[in-house]
mmCIF file of C-alpha atoms in Angstrom:
data_model
loop_
_atom_site.group_PDB
_atom_site.id
_atom_site.type_symbol
_atom_site.label_atom_id
_atom_site.label_comp_id
_atom_site.label_asym_id
_atom_site.label_seq_id
_atom_site.Cartn_x
_atom_site.Cartn_y
_atom_site.Cartn_z
ATOM 1 C CA MET A 1 -22.733 -36.988 6.433
ATOM 2 C CA LYS A 2 -21.116 -34.775 8.745
ATOM 3 C CA ILE A 3 -18.444 -32.552 6.750
ATOM 4 C CA LYS A 4 -15.437 -30.750 8.302
ATOM 5 C CA LYS A 5 -15.917 -27.266 6.569
ATOM 6 C CA LYS A 6 -12.824 -25.239 5.757
ATOM 7 C CA ARG A 7 -11.639 -21.639 4.487
ATOM 8 C CA ILE A 8 -10.294 -21.821 0.706
ATOM 9 C CA GLU A 9 -7.199 -19.350 0.765
ATOM 10 C CA LEU A 10 -6.017 -18.285 -2.735
ATOM 11 C CA ASP A 11 -3.048 -16.121 -3.590
ATOM 12 C CA PHE A 12 -0.652 -15.504 -6.380
ATOM 13 C CA ASP A 13 2.016 -18.017 -5.543
ATOM 14 C CA ASN A 14 -0.752 -20.973 -6.353
ATOM 15 C CA LYS A 15 -2.425 -19.653 -9.695
ATOM 16 C CA GLU A 16 -3.407 -23.313 -10.530
ATOM 17 C CA LYS A 17 -5.835 -23.154 -7.404
ATOM 18 C CA ILE A 18 -6.985 -19.706 -8.442
ATOM 19 C CA VAL A 19 -8.082 -21.041 -11.934
ATOM 20 C CA LEU A 20 -9.708 -24.069 -10.408
ATOM 21 C CA VAL A 21 -12.096 -21.970 -7.943
ATOM 22 C CA GLY A 22 -12.861 -19.691 -10.770
ATOM 23 C CA LYS A 23 -13.996 -22.227 -13.091
ATOM 24 C CA ALA A 24 -15.783 -23.737 -10.499
ATOM 25 C CA LEU A 25 -17.805 -20.726 -9.962
ATOM 26 C CA SER A 26 -18.288 -19.754 -13.715
ATOM 27 C CA SER A 27 -20.969 -21.990 -14.037
ATOM 28 C CA ASP A 28 -24.565 -21.185 -12.980
ATOM 29 C CA ILE A 29 -25.600 -24.782 -12.261
ATOM 30 C CA ARG A 30 -22.375 -25.501 -10.145
ATOM 31 C CA LEU A 31 -23.596 -22.252 -8.192
ATOM 32 C CA ASP A 32 -26.948 -23.710 -7.853
ATOM 33 C CA ILE A 33 -25.398 -27.406 -6.990
ATOM 34 C CA LEU A 34 -23.326 -25.517 -4.230
ATOM 35 C CA ASN A 35 -26.697 -23.674 -2.800
ATOM 36 C CA LEU A 36 -28.361 -27.024 -2.645
ATOM 37 C CA LEU A 37 -25.748 -28.502 -0.832
ATOM 38 C CA ILE A 38 -25.163 -26.283 1.777
ATOM 39 C CA ASN A 39 -28.564 -27.252 3.099
ATOM 40 C CA LYS A 40 -28.005 -30.872 2.938
ATOM 41 C CA SER A 41 -25.898 -33.942 1.304
ATOM 42 C CA VAL A 42 -26.979 -35.636 -1.738
ATOM 43 C CA ASN A 43 -25.932 -38.151 -4.221
ATOM 44 C CA ILE A 44 -24.966 -37.150 -7.988
ATOM 45 C CA SER A 45 -28.466 -38.935 -9.388
ATOM 46 C CA GLU A 46 -30.479 -36.654 -6.944
ATOM 47 C CA ILE A 47 -28.278 -33.762 -8.404
ATOM 48 C CA ALA A 48 -29.225 -34.782 -11.965
ATOM 49 C CA GLY A 49 -32.652 -35.154 -10.882
ATOM 50 C CA THR A 50 -33.164 -31.614 -8.932
ATOM 51 C CA PHE A 51 -31.760 -30.024 -11.982
ATOM 52 C CA GLN A 52 -33.054 -31.981 -15.062
ATOM 53 C CA ILE A 53 -29.833 -32.565 -16.406
ATOM 54 C CA PRO A 54 -27.896 -35.812 -17.606
ATOM 55 C CA LEU A 55 -26.436 -37.794 -15.167
ATOM 56 C CA SER A 56 -22.824 -37.806 -17.181
ATOM 57 C CA SER A 57 -23.576 -33.768 -17.001
ATOM 58 C CA ALA A 58 -23.954 -33.839 -12.982
ATOM 59 C CA ALA A 59 -20.845 -36.043 -12.583
ATOM 60 C CA LEU A 60 -18.750 -33.941 -14.541
ATOM 61 C CA HIS A 61 -19.880 -30.698 -12.214
ATOM 62 C CA VAL A 62 -19.429 -32.972 -9.295
ATOM 63 C CA LYS A 63 -15.903 -33.395 -10.205
ATOM 64 C CA VAL A 64 -15.064 -29.601 -11.087
ATOM 65 C CA LEU A 65 -16.102 -28.726 -7.673
ATOM 66 C CA GLU A 66 -14.734 -31.425 -5.845
ATOM 67 C CA GLU A 67 -11.112 -30.546 -7.827
ATOM 68 C CA ALA A 68 -11.329 -27.023 -6.615
ATOM 69 C CA GLY A 69 -11.703 -28.649 -3.028
ATOM 70 C CA MET A 70 -15.269 -26.900 -2.783
ATOM 71 C CA ILE A 71 -17.241 -30.351 -2.254
ATOM 72 C CA THR A 72 -16.580 -33.537 -1.178
ATOM 73 C CA ALA A 73 -17.591 -36.726 -3.113
ATOM 74 C CA THR A 74 -17.712 -39.954 -1.069
ATOM 75 C CA GLU A 75 -18.634 -43.385 -2.602
ATOM 76 C CA GLN A 76 -21.263 -45.154 0.009
ATOM 77 C CA PRO A 77 -22.788 -48.376 -0.306
ATOM 78 C CA GLY A 78 -26.898 -47.897 -1.965
ATOM 79 C CA VAL A 79 -29.656 -49.935 -2.752
ATOM 80 C CA ARG A 80 -28.175 -50.531 -6.299
ATOM 81 C CA GLY A 81 -24.618 -50.358 -5.267
ATOM 82 C CA ALA A 82 -21.952 -47.596 -4.013
ATOM 83 C CA GLN A 83 -22.909 -44.277 -4.935
ATOM 84 C CA LYS A 84 -21.352 -40.603 -4.777
ATOM 85 C CA VAL A 85 -22.535 -38.771 -2.037
ATOM 86 C CA CYS A 86 -21.611 -35.265 -2.095
ATOM 87 C CA GLY A 87 -21.201 -32.387 0.735
ATOM 88 C CA ILE A 88 -19.961 -29.035 1.164
ATOM 89 C CA ALA A 89 -16.710 -28.477 2.178
ATOM 90 C CA PHE A 90 -15.934 -24.990 2.776
ATOM 91 C CA GLU A 91 -17.007 -22.185 4.865
ATOM 92 C CA ASP A 92 -15.782 -19.204 2.826
ATOM 93 C CA ILE A 93 -13.278 -18.044 0.061
ATOM 94 C CA TYR A 94 -10.444 -15.825 1.272
ATOM 95 C CA PHE A 95 -8.422 -14.278 -1.727
ATOM 96 C CA ASN A 96 -4.944 -12.630 -0.279
ATOM 97 C CA ALA A 97 -3.498 -10.770 -3.075
ATOM 98 C CA PHE A 98 -0.243 -9.770 -1.270
ATOM 99 C CA ARG A 99 0.463 -13.155 -0.056
ATOM 100 C CA HIS A 100 3.136 -13.512 -2.737
ATOM 101 C CA LYS A 101 5.083 -10.346 -1.247
ATOM 102 C CA MET A 102 4.860 -10.750 2.471
ATOM 103 C CA ASP A 103 5.014 -13.986 4.527
ATOM 104 C CA ARG A 104 3.101 -12.804 7.509
ATOM 105 C CA ASP A 105 4.491 -15.703 9.545
ATOM 106 C CA ASN A 106 7.887 -14.406 8.993
ATOM 107 C CA ILE A 107 7.966 -10.771 8.310
ATOM 108 C CA LYS A 108 7.725 -7.998 10.913
ATOM 109 C CA VAL A 109 6.799 -4.691 10.034
ATOM 110 C CA TYR A 110 8.105 -1.413 11.780
ATOM 111 C CA HIS A 111 6.596 1.958 11.078
ATOM 112 C CA PHE A 112 8.897 5.110 11.608
ATOM 113 C CA PRO A 113 6.340 8.186 11.516
ATOM 114 C CA MET A 114 8.048 11.658 10.501
ATOM 115 C CA GLY A 115 6.275 15.073 11.197
ATOM 116 C CA ILE A 116 6.635 17.212 7.535
ATOM 117 C CA GLY A 117 8.229 20.233 9.646
ATOM 118 C CA ASN A 118 10.980 17.783 11.126
ATOM 119 C CA TYR A 119 12.817 18.290 7.660
ATOM 120 C CA TYR A 120 16.952 18.016 8.592
ATOM 121 C CA ASN A 121 17.914 20.299 5.758
ATOM 122 C CA CYS A 122 16.166 22.030 2.634
ATOM 123 C CA ARG A 123 16.242 24.298 -0.355
ATOM 124 C CA VAL A 124 13.454 26.439 -1.397
ATOM 125 C CA ASN A 125 12.999 29.416 -3.856
ATOM 126 C CA GLU A 126 11.035 32.707 -3.199
ATOM 127 C CA ARG A 127 7.516 30.896 -4.383
ATOM 128 C CA CYS A 128 7.169 28.726 -1.119
ATOM 129 C CA GLY A 129 5.056 28.639 2.310
ATOM 130 C CA ILE A 130 4.685 26.611 5.221
ATOM 131 C CA ILE A 131 1.812 26.654 7.834
ATOM 132 C CA SER A 132 1.163 24.981 10.820
ATOM 133 C CA GLU A 133 -2.543 23.735 11.827
ATOM 134 C CA HIS A 134 -3.271 27.374 13.226
ATOM 135 C CA SER A 135 -1.514 29.753 10.938
ATOM 136 C CA TYR A 136 1.479 30.698 8.815
ATOM 137 C CA LEU A 137 5.011 30.162 9.929
ATOM 138 C CA GLY A 138 6.961 33.171 8.610
ATOM 139 C CA VAL A 139 6.084 34.881 5.751
ATOM 140 C CA GLU A 140 4.171 33.492 2.866
ATOM 141 C CA ASP A 141 6.224 33.285 -0.562
ATOM 142 C CA SER A 142 9.420 33.520 1.392
ATOM 143 C CA PRO A 143 11.862 31.128 2.617
ATOM 144 C CA TYR A 144 12.137 32.603 6.372
ATOM 145 C CA GLY A 145 9.331 30.410 7.634
ATOM 146 C CA PHE A 146 11.163 27.439 6.682
ATOM 147 C CA TYR A 147 13.755 27.896 9.473
ATOM 148 C CA SER A 148 11.170 29.017 12.127
ATOM 149 C CA GLU A 149 12.056 27.680 15.563
ATOM 150 C CA ASN A 150 8.571 26.034 15.430
ATOM 151 C CA ARG A 151 9.028 24.430 12.047
ATOM 152 C CA GLN A 152 8.316 21.125 13.450
ATOM 153 C CA GLU A 153 4.663 21.955 13.950
ATOM 154 C CA ALA A 154 4.216 22.247 9.712
ATOM 155 C CA GLN A 155 1.233 20.652 8.661
ATOM 156 C CA LEU A 156 1.570 21.964 4.847
ATOM 157 C CA ILE A 157 4.418 22.919 2.791
ATOM 158 C CA TRP A 158 4.550 23.884 -0.654
ATOM 159 C CA LEU A 159 7.294 25.272 -2.857
ATOM 160 C CA ALA A 160 7.973 25.905 -6.558
ATOM 161 C CA SER A 161 11.320 24.159 -6.858
ATOM 162 C CA GLY A 162 13.842 22.601 -4.341
ATOM 163 C CA TYR A 163 13.814 19.843 -2.303
ATOM 164 C CA LEU A 164 13.106 19.192 1.777
ATOM 165 C CA GLU A 165 15.428 16.049 3.441
ATOM 166 C CA TYR A 166 14.577 13.688 6.002
ATOM 167 C CA ARG A 167 16.766 11.692 8.214
ATOM 168 C CA PHE A 168 15.195 8.276 9.535
ATOM 169 C CA PRO A 169 16.952 6.106 12.219
ATOM 170 C CA ASN A 170 18.452 2.864 10.980
ATOM 171 C CA TYR A 171 20.043 1.633 13.937
ATOM 172 C CA MET A 172 18.184 -1.417 14.354
ATOM 173 C CA LEU A 173 18.516 -2.550 10.617
ATOM 174 C CA LYS A 174 20.432 -5.479 9.918
ATOM 175 C CA LYS A 175 21.512 -6.149 6.135
ATOM 176 C CA ASP A 176 20.319 -10.054 6.188
ATOM 177 C CA LYS A 177 17.159 -9.105 7.846
ATOM 178 C CA VAL A 178 15.951 -6.212 6.107
ATOM 179 C CA LYS A 179 13.390 -7.398 3.233
ATOM 180 C CA GLU A 180 11.839 -3.724 2.266
ATOM 181 C CA LEU A 181 11.760 -0.413 2.997
ATOM 182 C CA SER A 182 9.223 2.225 1.955
ATOM 183 C CA PHE A 183 7.979 5.335 2.068
ATOM 184 C CA SER A 184 4.361 6.642 2.057
ATOM 185 C CA PHE A 185 3.298 10.358 1.921
ATOM 186 C CA GLU A 186 0.456 12.934 0.600
ATOM 187 C CA VAL A 187 1.694 15.242 -2.323
ATOM 188 C CA CYS A 188 0.463 16.999 -5.150
ATOM 189 C CA SER A 189 1.235 19.757 -7.575
ATOM 190 C CA GLU A 190 1.644 23.704 -6.370
ATOM 191 C CA ALA A 191 -0.286 26.219 -8.384
ATOM 192 C CA PRO A 192 -1.410 29.921 -7.478
ATOM 193 C CA GLY A 193 -4.574 29.032 -5.420
ATOM 194 C CA TYR A 194 -5.353 25.857 -7.024
ATOM 195 C CA GLN A 195 -5.281 24.335 -10.603
ATOM 196 C CA ASN A 196 -6.495 20.424 -10.875
ATOM 197 C CA ASP A 197 -4.861 20.565 -14.365
ATOM 198 C CA TRP A 198 -1.516 21.613 -13.398
ATOM 199 C CA PRO A 199 1.351 18.639 -13.923
ATOM 200 C CA SER A 200 4.554 18.408 -11.876
ATOM 201 C CA ASP A 201 7.472 16.119 -11.920
ATOM 202 C CA ILE A 202 8.293 15.605 -8.115
ATOM 203 C CA THR A 203 11.055 13.567 -7.568
ATOM 204 C CA VAL A 204 12.406 11.370 -4.485
ATOM 205 C CA TRP A 205 16.186 10.519 -3.611
ATOM 206 C CA VAL A 206 17.194 7.966 -1.165
ATOM 207 C CA ASN A 207 20.465 8.164 0.355
ATOM 208 C CA GLU A 208 21.263 11.042 -2.182
ATOM 209 C CA ARG A 209 20.384 8.972 -5.276
ATOM 210 C CA GLU A 210 17.529 9.233 -7.368
ATOM 211 C CA VAL A 211 14.930 6.578 -7.103
ATOM 212 C CA ALA A 212 11.815 7.940 -8.583
ATOM 213 C CA THR A 213 10.024 10.588 -10.202
ATOM 214 C CA ILE A 214 6.197 11.011 -9.371
ATOM 215 C CA TYR A 215 3.969 12.566 -12.022
ATOM 216 C CA SER A 216 1.558 14.796 -10.116
ATOM 217 C CA LYS A 217 -1.563 15.745 -12.472
ATOM 218 C CA GLY A 218 -2.579 18.773 -10.527
ATOM 219 C CA ASP A 219 -2.741 21.097 -7.348
ATOM 220 C CA PHE A 220 -6.257 19.574 -6.254
ATOM 221 C CA GLY A 221 -8.955 21.999 -4.982
ATOM 222 C CA GLY A 222 -12.930 22.208 -5.680
ATOM 223 C CA ARG A 223 -13.551 20.218 -2.371
ATOM 224 C CA ARG A 224 -12.438 20.806 0.951
ATOM 225 C CA GLY A 225 -9.476 18.129 2.262
ATOM 226 C CA HIS A 226 -10.988 15.720 4.516
ATOM 227 C CA LEU A 227 -8.637 17.199 7.367
ATOM 228 C CA ASN A 228 -8.355 20.961 6.441
ATOM 229 C CA PRO A 229 -8.909 23.370 9.797
ATOM 230 C CA ASP A 230 -11.623 26.142 9.191
ATOM 231 C CA TRP A 231 -9.392 28.760 8.471
ATOM 232 C CA TRP A 232 -8.107 27.380 5.268
ATOM 233 C CA SER A 233 -9.620 29.227 2.235
ATOM 234 C CA ASP A 234 -11.804 27.188 -0.080
ATOM 235 C CA THR A 235 -9.550 28.744 -2.802
ATOM 236 C CA MET A 236 -6.504 27.219 -1.880
ATOM 237 C CA THR A 237 -4.844 23.993 -2.194
ATOM 238 C CA GLN A 238 -7.139 21.297 -0.556
ATOM 239 C CA TYR A 239 -5.514 17.657 -0.723
ATOM 240 C CA GLY A 240 -3.064 15.405 -2.610
ATOM 241 C CA VAL A 241 -2.675 11.834 -3.372
ATOM 242 C CA LEU A 242 -1.154 9.070 -1.208
ATOM 243 C CA LYS A 243 2.210 8.047 -2.703
ATOM 244 C CA ASN A 244 4.185 5.086 -1.605
ATOM 245 C CA ILE A 245 7.870 4.526 -2.604
ATOM 246 C CA THR A 246 9.298 0.834 -2.243
ATOM 247 C CA VAL A 247 12.781 -0.411 -2.172
ATOM 248 C CA ASN A 248 13.771 -4.115 -1.949
ATOM 249 C CA ASP A 249 16.207 -6.332 -3.525
ATOM 250 C CA GLN A 250 14.776 -5.837 -6.987
ATOM 251 C CA GLY A 251 14.729 -2.153 -7.161
ATOM 252 C CA CYS A 252 12.784 0.775 -6.476
ATOM 253 C CA PHE A 253 9.091 1.240 -7.151
ATOM 254 C CA GLN A 254 6.268 3.659 -7.261
ATOM 255 C CA ASP A 255 2.831 2.101 -6.378
ATOM 256 C CA LEU A 256 4.464 -0.845 -7.792
ATOM 257 C CA LEU A 257 5.441 0.278 -10.865
ATOM 258 C CA LYS A 258 9.130 0.016 -11.163
ATOM 259 C CA THR A 259 11.387 3.504 -11.414
ATOM 260 C CA SER A 260 15.146 2.370 -10.527
ATOM 261 C CA ASP A 261 17.407 -0.696 -10.411
ATOM 262 C CA GLU A 262 18.925 0.598 -7.300
ATOM 263 C CA THR A 263 18.728 -1.794 -4.345
ATOM 264 C CA MET A 264 18.707 -1.640 -0.368
ATOM 265 C CA ASN A 265 22.348 -2.852 -1.130
ATOM 266 C CA THR A 266 23.469 -0.367 -3.782
ATOM 267 C CA LEU A 267 21.933 2.475 -1.381
ATOM 268 C CA GLY A 268 23.616 1.521 1.789
ATOM 269 C CA ILE A 269 20.274 1.269 3.453
ATOM 270 C CA CYS A 270 21.960 -0.311 6.674
ATOM 271 C CA ASP A 271 25.107 1.824 6.332
ATOM 272 C CA GLY A 272 25.966 4.653 8.062
ATOM 273 C CA TYR A 273 23.751 6.380 11.362
ATOM 274 C CA TYR A 274 20.577 6.956 9.364
ATOM 275 C CA ILE A 275 18.666 7.065 6.068
ATOM 276 C CA SER A 276 17.870 9.852 4.075
ATOM 277 C CA PHE A 277 14.745 10.578 2.402
ATOM 278 C CA GLN A 278 14.577 13.759 -0.096
ATOM 279 C CA ILE A 279 11.427 15.062 -2.025
ATOM 280 C CA GLY A 280 11.619 18.019 -4.226
ATOM 281 C CA VAL A 281 11.428 19.593 -7.621
ATOM 282 C CA LYS A 282 14.130 19.973 -9.949
ATOM 283 C CA SER A 283 14.973 23.555 -11.246
ATOM 284 C CA ASP A 284 15.174 21.952 -14.779
ATOM 285 C CA ALA A 285 12.200 19.161 -14.409
ATOM 286 C CA LYS A 286 10.071 18.771 -17.613
ATOM 287 C CA ASN A 287 6.983 19.709 -15.723
ATOM 288 C CA LEU A 288 8.087 21.939 -13.306
ATOM 289 C CA GLY A 289 4.749 22.529 -11.443
ATOM 290 C CA GLY A 290 6.031 22.760 -7.719
ATOM 291 C CA MET A 291 5.124 20.398 -4.791
ATOM 292 C CA ASN A 292 2.491 20.505 -1.914
ATOM 293 C CA LEU A 293 3.629 18.168 0.853
ATOM 294 C CA PHE A 294 0.817 17.181 3.747
ATOM 295 C CA GLY A 295 0.931 16.802 7.474
ATOM 296 C CA GLU A 296 -1.230 14.703 9.313
ATOM 297 C CA LYS A 297 -4.166 17.440 9.867
ATOM 298 C CA PHE A 298 -4.173 18.568 6.327
ATOM 299 C CA GLY A 299 -5.493 17.068 3.482
ATOM 300 C CA ASP A 300 -6.944 13.801 2.829
ATOM 301 C CA PHE A 301 -4.760 11.150 4.770
ATOM 302 C CA ALA A 302 -3.908 11.370 8.613
ATOM 303 C CA GLN A 303 -0.141 11.249 8.459
ATOM 304 C CA GLY A 304 3.035 13.017 7.443
ATOM 305 C CA ILE A 305 5.878 10.649 5.800
ATOM 306 C CA ILE A 306 6.144 7.543 7.314
ATOM 307 C CA MET A 307 8.811 4.824 6.908
ATOM 308 C CA SER A 308 8.089 1.456 6.810
ATOM 309 C CA VAL A 309 10.667 -1.603 7.508
ATOM 310 C CA GLN A 310 9.613 -5.333 6.708
ATOM 311 C CA MET A 311 12.429 -7.608 8.571
ATOM 312 C CA ASP A 312 12.748 -11.597 8.367
ATOM 313 C CA SER A 313 11.543 -12.610 12.354
ATOM 314 C CA SER A 314 12.042 -16.030 11.609
ATOM 315 C CA GLU A 315 15.281 -15.780 13.509
ATOM 316 C CA GLU A 316 15.431 -15.962 17.254
ATOM 317 C CA ASP A 317 17.312 -12.211 17.654
ATOM 318 C CA GLU A 318 14.699 -9.425 17.429
ATOM 319 C CA PRO A 319 15.671 -6.187 16.624
ATOM 320 C CA GLU A 320 15.279 -4.316 20.030
ATOM 321 C CA ALA A 321 12.364 -1.978 18.806
ATOM 322 C CA GLU A 322 8.786 -0.740 19.127
ATOM 323 C CA GLU A 323 6.482 -1.712 16.290
ATOM 324 C CA GLU A 324 5.819 1.854 15.851
ATOM 325 C CA PHE A 325 7.774 5.035 16.453
#
């Protein structure tokens, strides 16, 4: 009997299906039955005889596998009346854990990369620094370098307190089409040299409203950052942690943990001419441990700050923009 095999697709929108498949795979004997059916189709009596189990038990195992969509059981005429012939019905199992967050048929994602040196505004104190891939920009532990004519070349920026502000374009965003906005970046605390245990509270603002405070465990070193240039000393900050701040109609989230009730509407994401993204350390932070912000050629992740926008593309009027800027 020739069976048309399919992919079993699982996602959190259909928990019942996940439970059925999980139950089907939770038994050694059912796994053995599946392995048998990969090679040939057999009836329930043959399954019982092969594995030396009662016919009633074989029928029960077949029912569980059939309910999960993993096999077919078709009645066919036999010598002693009708019999159920079983065959494998799937080729593989795919579990899309994020399907419930985004319908890929209707959602289009646009990415807006921003170099860490392309800040619009900044406020820093004396304990700070900014470097390019090749050298320091300006003088270490002085704000002068933050106003350097070549600050756009920055690949690592650190400060004890203060903030950096970046402005992203929003000319292609429409209120009825934007579903979610997110910012990703690599960051850690700032200590003299490096200190793996050096906590810091790093705050993020969107359009001048506070949306999240990231708890950084330390200023990480002890091994070289994957992207660091050879001239950078092993005794200094080496890498950070990739963080993601998301804004949608339900609120603001840090790596899926809700941090604020601010939404795209209350933040005015589609208003004005730009989206303001600020990151820094408050002078009165509980953990005043500074901040290191990494560019695409420092640390572990080859990126600066990336703003990603999910937009509904089910309507015909697509935004006039490239998929990456």
